[in-house]
mmCIF file with all atom_site columns, C-alpha atoms in Angstrom:
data_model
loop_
_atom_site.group_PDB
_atom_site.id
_atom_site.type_symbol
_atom_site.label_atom_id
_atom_site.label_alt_id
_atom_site.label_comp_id
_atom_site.label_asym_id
_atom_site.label_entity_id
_atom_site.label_seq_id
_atom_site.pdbx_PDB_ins_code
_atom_site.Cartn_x
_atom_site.Cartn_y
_atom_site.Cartn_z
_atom_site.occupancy
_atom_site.B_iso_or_equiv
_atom_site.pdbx_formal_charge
_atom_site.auth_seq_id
_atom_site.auth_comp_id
_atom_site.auth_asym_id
_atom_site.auth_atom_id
_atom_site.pdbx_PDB_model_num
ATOM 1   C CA . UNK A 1 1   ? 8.128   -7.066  -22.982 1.00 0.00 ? 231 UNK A CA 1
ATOM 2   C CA . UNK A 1 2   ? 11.107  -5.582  -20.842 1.00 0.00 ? 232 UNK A CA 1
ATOM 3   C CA . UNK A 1 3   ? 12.681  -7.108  -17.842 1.00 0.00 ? 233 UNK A CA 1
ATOM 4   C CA . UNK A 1 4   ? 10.946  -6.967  -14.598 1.00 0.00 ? 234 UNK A CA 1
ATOM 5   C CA . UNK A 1 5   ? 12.626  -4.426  -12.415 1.00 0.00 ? 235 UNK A CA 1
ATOM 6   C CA . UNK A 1 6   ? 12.545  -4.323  -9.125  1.00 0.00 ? 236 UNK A CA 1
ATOM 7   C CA . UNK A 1 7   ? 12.313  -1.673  -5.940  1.00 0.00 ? 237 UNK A CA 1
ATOM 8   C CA . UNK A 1 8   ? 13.471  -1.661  -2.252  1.00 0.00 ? 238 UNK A CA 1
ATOM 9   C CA . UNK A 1 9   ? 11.514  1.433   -0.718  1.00 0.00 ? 239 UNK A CA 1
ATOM 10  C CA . UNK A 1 10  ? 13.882  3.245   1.499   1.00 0.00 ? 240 UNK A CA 1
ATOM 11  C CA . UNK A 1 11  ? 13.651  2.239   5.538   1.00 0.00 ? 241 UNK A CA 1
ATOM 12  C CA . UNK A 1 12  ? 11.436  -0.378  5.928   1.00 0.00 ? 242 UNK A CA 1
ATOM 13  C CA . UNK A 1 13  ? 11.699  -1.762  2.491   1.00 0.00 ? 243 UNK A CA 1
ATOM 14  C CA . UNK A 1 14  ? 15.144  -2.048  2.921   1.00 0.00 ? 244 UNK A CA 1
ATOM 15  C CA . UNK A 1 15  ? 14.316  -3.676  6.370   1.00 0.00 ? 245 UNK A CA 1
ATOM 16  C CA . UNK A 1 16  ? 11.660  -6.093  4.711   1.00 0.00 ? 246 UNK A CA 1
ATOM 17  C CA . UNK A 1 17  ? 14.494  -7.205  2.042   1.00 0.00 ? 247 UNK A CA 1
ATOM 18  C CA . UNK A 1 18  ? 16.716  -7.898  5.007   1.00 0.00 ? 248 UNK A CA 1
ATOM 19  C CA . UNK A 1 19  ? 14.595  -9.472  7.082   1.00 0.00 ? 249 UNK A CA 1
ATOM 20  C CA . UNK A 1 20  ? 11.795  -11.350 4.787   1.00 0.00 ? 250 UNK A CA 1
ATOM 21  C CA . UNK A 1 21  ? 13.922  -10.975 1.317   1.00 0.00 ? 251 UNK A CA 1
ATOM 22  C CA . UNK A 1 22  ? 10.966  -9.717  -0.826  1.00 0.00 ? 252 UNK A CA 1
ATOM 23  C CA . UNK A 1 23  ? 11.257  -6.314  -2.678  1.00 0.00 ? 253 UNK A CA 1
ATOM 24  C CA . UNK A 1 24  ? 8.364   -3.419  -2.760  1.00 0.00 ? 254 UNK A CA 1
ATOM 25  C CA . UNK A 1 25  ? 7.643   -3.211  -6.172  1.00 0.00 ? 255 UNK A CA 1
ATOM 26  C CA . UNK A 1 26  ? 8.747   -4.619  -10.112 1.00 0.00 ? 256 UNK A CA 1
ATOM 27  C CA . UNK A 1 27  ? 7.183   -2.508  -12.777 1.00 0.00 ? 257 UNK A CA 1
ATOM 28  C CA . UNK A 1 28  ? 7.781   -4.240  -16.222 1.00 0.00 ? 258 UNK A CA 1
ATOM 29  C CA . UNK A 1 29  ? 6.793   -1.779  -19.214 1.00 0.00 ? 259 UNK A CA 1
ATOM 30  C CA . UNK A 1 30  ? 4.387   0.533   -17.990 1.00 0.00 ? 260 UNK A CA 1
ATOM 31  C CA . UNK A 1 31  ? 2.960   -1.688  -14.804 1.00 0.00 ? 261 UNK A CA 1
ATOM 32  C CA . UNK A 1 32  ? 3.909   -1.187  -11.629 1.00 0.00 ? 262 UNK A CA 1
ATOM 33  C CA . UNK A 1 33  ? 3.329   -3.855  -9.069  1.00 0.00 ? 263 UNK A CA 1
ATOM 34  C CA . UNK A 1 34  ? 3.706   -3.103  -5.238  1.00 0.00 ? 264 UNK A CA 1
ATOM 35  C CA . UNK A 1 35  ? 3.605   -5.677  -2.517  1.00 0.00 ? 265 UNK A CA 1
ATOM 36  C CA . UNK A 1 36  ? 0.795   -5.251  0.840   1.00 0.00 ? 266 UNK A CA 1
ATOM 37  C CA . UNK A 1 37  ? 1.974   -1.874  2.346   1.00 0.00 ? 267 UNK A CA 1
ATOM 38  C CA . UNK A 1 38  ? 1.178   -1.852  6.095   1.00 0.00 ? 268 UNK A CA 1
ATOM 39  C CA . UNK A 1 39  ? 0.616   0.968   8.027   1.00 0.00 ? 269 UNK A CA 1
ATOM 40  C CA . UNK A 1 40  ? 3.994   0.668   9.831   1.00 0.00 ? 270 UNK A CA 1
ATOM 41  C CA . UNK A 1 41  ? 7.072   3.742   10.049  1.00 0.00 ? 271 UNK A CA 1
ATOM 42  C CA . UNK A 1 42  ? 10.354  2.348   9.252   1.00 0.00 ? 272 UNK A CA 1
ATOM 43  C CA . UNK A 1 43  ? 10.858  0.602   12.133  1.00 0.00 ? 273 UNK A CA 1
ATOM 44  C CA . UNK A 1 44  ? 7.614   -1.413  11.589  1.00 0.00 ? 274 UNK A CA 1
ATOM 45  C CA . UNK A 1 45  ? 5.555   -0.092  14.438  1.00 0.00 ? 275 UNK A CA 1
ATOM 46  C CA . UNK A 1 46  ? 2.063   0.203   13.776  1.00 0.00 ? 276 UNK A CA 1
ATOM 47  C CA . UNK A 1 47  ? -0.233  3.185   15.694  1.00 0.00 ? 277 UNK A CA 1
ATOM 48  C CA . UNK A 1 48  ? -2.645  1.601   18.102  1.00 0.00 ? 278 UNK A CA 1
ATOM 49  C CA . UNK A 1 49  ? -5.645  3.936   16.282  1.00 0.00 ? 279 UNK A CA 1
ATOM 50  C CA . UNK A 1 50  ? -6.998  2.164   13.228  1.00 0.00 ? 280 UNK A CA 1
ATOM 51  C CA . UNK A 1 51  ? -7.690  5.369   11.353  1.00 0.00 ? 281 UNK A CA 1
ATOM 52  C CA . UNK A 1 52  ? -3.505  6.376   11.571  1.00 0.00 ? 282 UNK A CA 1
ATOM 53  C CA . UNK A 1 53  ? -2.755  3.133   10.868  1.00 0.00 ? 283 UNK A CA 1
ATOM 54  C CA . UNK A 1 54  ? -4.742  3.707   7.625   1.00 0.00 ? 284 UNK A CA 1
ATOM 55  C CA . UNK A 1 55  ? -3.419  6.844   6.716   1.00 0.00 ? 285 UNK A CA 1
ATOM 56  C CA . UNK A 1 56  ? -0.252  5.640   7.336   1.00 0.00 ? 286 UNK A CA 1
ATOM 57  C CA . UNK A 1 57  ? -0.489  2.298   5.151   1.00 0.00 ? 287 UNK A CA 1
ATOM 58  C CA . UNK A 1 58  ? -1.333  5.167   2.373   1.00 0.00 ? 288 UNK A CA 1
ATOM 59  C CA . UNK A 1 59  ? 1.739   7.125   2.840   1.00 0.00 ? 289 UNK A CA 1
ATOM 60  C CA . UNK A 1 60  ? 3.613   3.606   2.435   1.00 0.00 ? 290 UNK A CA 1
ATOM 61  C CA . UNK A 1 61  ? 1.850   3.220   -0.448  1.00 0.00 ? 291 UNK A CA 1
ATOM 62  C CA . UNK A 1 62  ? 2.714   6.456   -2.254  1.00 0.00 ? 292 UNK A CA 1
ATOM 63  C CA . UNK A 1 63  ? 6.352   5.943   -0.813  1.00 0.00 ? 293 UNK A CA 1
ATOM 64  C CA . UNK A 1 64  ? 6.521   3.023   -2.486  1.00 0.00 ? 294 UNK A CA 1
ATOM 65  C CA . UNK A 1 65  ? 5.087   4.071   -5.934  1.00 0.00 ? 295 UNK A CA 1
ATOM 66  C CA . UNK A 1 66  ? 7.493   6.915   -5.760  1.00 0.00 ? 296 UNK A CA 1
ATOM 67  C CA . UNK A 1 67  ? 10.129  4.274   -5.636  1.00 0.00 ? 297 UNK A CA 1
ATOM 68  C CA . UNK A 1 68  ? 9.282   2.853   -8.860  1.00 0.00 ? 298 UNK A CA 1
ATOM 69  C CA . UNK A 1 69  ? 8.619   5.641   -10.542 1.00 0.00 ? 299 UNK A CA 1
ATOM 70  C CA . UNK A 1 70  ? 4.747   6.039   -10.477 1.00 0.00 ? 300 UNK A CA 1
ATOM 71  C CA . UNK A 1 71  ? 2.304   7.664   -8.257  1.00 0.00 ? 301 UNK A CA 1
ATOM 72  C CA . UNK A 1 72  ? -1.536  7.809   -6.931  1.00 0.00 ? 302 UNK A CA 1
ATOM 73  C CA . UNK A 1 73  ? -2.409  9.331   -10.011 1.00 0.00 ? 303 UNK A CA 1
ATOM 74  C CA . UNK A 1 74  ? -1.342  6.511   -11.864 1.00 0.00 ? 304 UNK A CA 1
ATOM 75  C CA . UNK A 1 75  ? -3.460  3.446   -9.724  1.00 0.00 ? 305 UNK A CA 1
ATOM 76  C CA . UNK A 1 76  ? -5.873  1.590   -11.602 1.00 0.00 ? 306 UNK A CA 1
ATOM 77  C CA . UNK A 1 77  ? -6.626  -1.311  -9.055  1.00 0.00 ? 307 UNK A CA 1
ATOM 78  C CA . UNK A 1 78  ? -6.236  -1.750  -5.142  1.00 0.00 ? 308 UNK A CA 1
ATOM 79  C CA . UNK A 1 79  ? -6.458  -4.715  -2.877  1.00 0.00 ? 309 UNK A CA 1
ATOM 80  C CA . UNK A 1 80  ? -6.782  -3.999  0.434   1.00 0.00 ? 310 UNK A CA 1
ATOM 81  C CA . UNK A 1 81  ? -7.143  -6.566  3.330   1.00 0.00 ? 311 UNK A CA 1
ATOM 82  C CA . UNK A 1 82  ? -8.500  -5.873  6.455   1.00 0.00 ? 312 UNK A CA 1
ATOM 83  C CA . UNK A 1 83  ? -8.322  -8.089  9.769   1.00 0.00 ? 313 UNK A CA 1
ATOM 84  C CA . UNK A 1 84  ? -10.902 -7.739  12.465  1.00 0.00 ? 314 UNK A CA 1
ATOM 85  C CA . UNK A 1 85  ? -14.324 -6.724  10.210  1.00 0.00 ? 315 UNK A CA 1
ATOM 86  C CA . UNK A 1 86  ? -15.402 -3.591  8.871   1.00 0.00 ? 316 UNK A CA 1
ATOM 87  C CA . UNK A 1 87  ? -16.232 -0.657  11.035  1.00 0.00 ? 317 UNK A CA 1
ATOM 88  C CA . UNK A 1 88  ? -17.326 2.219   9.614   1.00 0.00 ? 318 UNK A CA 1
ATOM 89  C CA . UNK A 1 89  ? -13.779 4.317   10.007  1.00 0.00 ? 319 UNK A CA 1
ATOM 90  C CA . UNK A 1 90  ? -12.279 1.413   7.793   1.00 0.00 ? 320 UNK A CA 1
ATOM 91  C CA . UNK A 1 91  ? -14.418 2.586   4.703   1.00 0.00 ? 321 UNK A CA 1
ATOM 92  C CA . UNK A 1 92  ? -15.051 6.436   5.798   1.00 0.00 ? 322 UNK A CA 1
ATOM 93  C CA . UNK A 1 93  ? -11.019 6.371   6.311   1.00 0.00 ? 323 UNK A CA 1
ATOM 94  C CA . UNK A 1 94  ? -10.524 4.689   2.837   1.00 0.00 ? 324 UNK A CA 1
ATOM 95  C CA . UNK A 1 95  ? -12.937 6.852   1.207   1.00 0.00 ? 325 UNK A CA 1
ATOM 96  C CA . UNK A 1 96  ? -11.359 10.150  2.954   1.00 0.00 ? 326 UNK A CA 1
ATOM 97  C CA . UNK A 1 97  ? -8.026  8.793   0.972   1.00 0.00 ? 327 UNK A CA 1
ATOM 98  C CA . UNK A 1 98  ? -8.843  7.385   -2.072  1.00 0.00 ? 328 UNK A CA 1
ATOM 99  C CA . UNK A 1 99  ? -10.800 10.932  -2.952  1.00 0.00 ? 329 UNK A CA 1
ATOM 100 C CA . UNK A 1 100 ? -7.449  12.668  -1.330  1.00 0.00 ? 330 UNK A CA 1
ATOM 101 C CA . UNK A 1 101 ? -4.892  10.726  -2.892  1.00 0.00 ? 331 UNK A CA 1
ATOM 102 C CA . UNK A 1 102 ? -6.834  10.283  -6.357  1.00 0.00 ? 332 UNK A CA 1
ATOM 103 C CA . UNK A 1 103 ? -9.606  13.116  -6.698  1.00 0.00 ? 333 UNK A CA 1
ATOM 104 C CA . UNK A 1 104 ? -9.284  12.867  -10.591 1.00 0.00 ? 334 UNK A CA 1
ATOM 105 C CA . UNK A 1 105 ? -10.250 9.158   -10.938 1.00 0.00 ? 335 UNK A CA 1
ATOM 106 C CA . UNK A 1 106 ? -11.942 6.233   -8.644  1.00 0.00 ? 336 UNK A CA 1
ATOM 107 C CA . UNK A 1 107 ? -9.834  2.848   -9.152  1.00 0.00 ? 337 UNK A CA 1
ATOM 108 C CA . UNK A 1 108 ? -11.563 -0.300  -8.960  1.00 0.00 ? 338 UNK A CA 1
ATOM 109 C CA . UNK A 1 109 ? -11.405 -1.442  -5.242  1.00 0.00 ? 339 UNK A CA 1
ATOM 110 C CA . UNK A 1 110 ? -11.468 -5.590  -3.883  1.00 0.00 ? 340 UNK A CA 1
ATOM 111 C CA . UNK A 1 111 ? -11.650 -5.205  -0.018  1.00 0.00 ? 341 UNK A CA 1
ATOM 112 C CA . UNK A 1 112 ? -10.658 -8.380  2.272   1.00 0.00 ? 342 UNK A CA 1
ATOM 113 C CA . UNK A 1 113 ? -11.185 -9.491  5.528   1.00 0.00 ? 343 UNK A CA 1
ATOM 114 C CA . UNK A 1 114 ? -8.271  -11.686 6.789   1.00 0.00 ? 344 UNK A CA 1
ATOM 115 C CA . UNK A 1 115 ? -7.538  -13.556 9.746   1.00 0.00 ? 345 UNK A CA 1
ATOM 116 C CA . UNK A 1 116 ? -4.331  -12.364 10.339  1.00 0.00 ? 346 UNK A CA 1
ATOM 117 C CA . UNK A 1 117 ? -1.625  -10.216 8.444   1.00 0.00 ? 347 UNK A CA 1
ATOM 118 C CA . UNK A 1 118 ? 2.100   -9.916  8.105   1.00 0.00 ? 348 UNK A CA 1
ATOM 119 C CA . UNK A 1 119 ? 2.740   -9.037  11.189  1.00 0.00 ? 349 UNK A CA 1
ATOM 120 C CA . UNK A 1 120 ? 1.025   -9.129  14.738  1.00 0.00 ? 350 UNK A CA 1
ATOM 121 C CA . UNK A 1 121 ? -0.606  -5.989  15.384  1.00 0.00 ? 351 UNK A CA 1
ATOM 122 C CA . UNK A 1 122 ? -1.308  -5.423  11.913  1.00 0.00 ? 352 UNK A CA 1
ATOM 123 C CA . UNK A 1 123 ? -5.280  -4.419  11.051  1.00 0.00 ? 353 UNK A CA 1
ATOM 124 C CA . UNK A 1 124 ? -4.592  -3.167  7.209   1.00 0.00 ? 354 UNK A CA 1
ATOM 125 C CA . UNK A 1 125 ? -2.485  -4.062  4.046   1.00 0.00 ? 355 UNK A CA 1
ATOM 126 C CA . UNK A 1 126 ? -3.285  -1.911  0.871   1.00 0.00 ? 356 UNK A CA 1
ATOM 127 C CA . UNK A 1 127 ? -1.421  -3.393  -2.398  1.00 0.00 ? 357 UNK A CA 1
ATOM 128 C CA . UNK A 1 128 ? -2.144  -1.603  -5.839  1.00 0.00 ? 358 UNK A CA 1
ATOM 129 C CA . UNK A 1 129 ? -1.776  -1.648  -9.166  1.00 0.00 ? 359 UNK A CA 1
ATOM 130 C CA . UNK A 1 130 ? -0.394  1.386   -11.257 1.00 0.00 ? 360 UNK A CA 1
ATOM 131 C CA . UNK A 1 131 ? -0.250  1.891   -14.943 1.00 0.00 ? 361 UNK A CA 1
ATOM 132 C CA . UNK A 1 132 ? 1.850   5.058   -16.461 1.00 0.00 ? 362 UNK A CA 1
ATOM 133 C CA . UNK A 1 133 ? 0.523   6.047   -19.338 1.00 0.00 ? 363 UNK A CA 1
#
């Protein structure tokens, strides 16, 4: 096994480190780990629609995989945590990306509902797991 290394995403991952001191992602080998991307831009704003802040949490997502050298294509697992229930644009939205983002394979899916999230106005974390074959 090789040494965990880890990944700051540029802007708010290098905000996050700053602030919280946590890193975005360690891939060791071939897996790549990232940590609960929110649906925030760099200055950790979130959009007051549910569906953007969605999409958005999926950008920070890829962004992140990018970082450590991996991508959509590569996710074999996601976690995503949800707070205030399950209205239908949560899945429809989720659906939407996981069939934009990954239209070659379907990962394996746990979906969450949480009390509260990492910060305030947050609604949606999405955390994955990526293996590069």
């Amino acid at each position: 096994m090789s040494k965990p290394e880890f990944f700051i995403t540029p802007g708010f991952g290098e905000k996050a480190l700053d602030l919280l001191y946590y890193s975005q992602a360690v891939r060791v080998d071939n897996r790549v780990e990232i940590s609960g991307q929110g649906g925030w831009n760099d200055d950790f704003e979130i959009p007051e629609s549910l569906v953007e802040e969605v999409e958005q949490a999926f950008r920070n997502v890829e962004r992140t995989l990018e970082t450590a050298g991996a991508g959509w294509e590569h996710v074999i697992h996601v976690n995503s945590y949800h707070v205030g229930g399950f209205p239908p644009e949560v899945n429809e939205t989720m659906t939407r990306l996981y069939r934009h983002y990954m239209p070659k394979h379907s990962p394996i899916w746990t979906q969450t509902g949480v009390e509260a999230l990492g910060l305030p106005m947050m609604r949606v974390e999405i955390r994955v797991t990526a293996i590069i074959a």
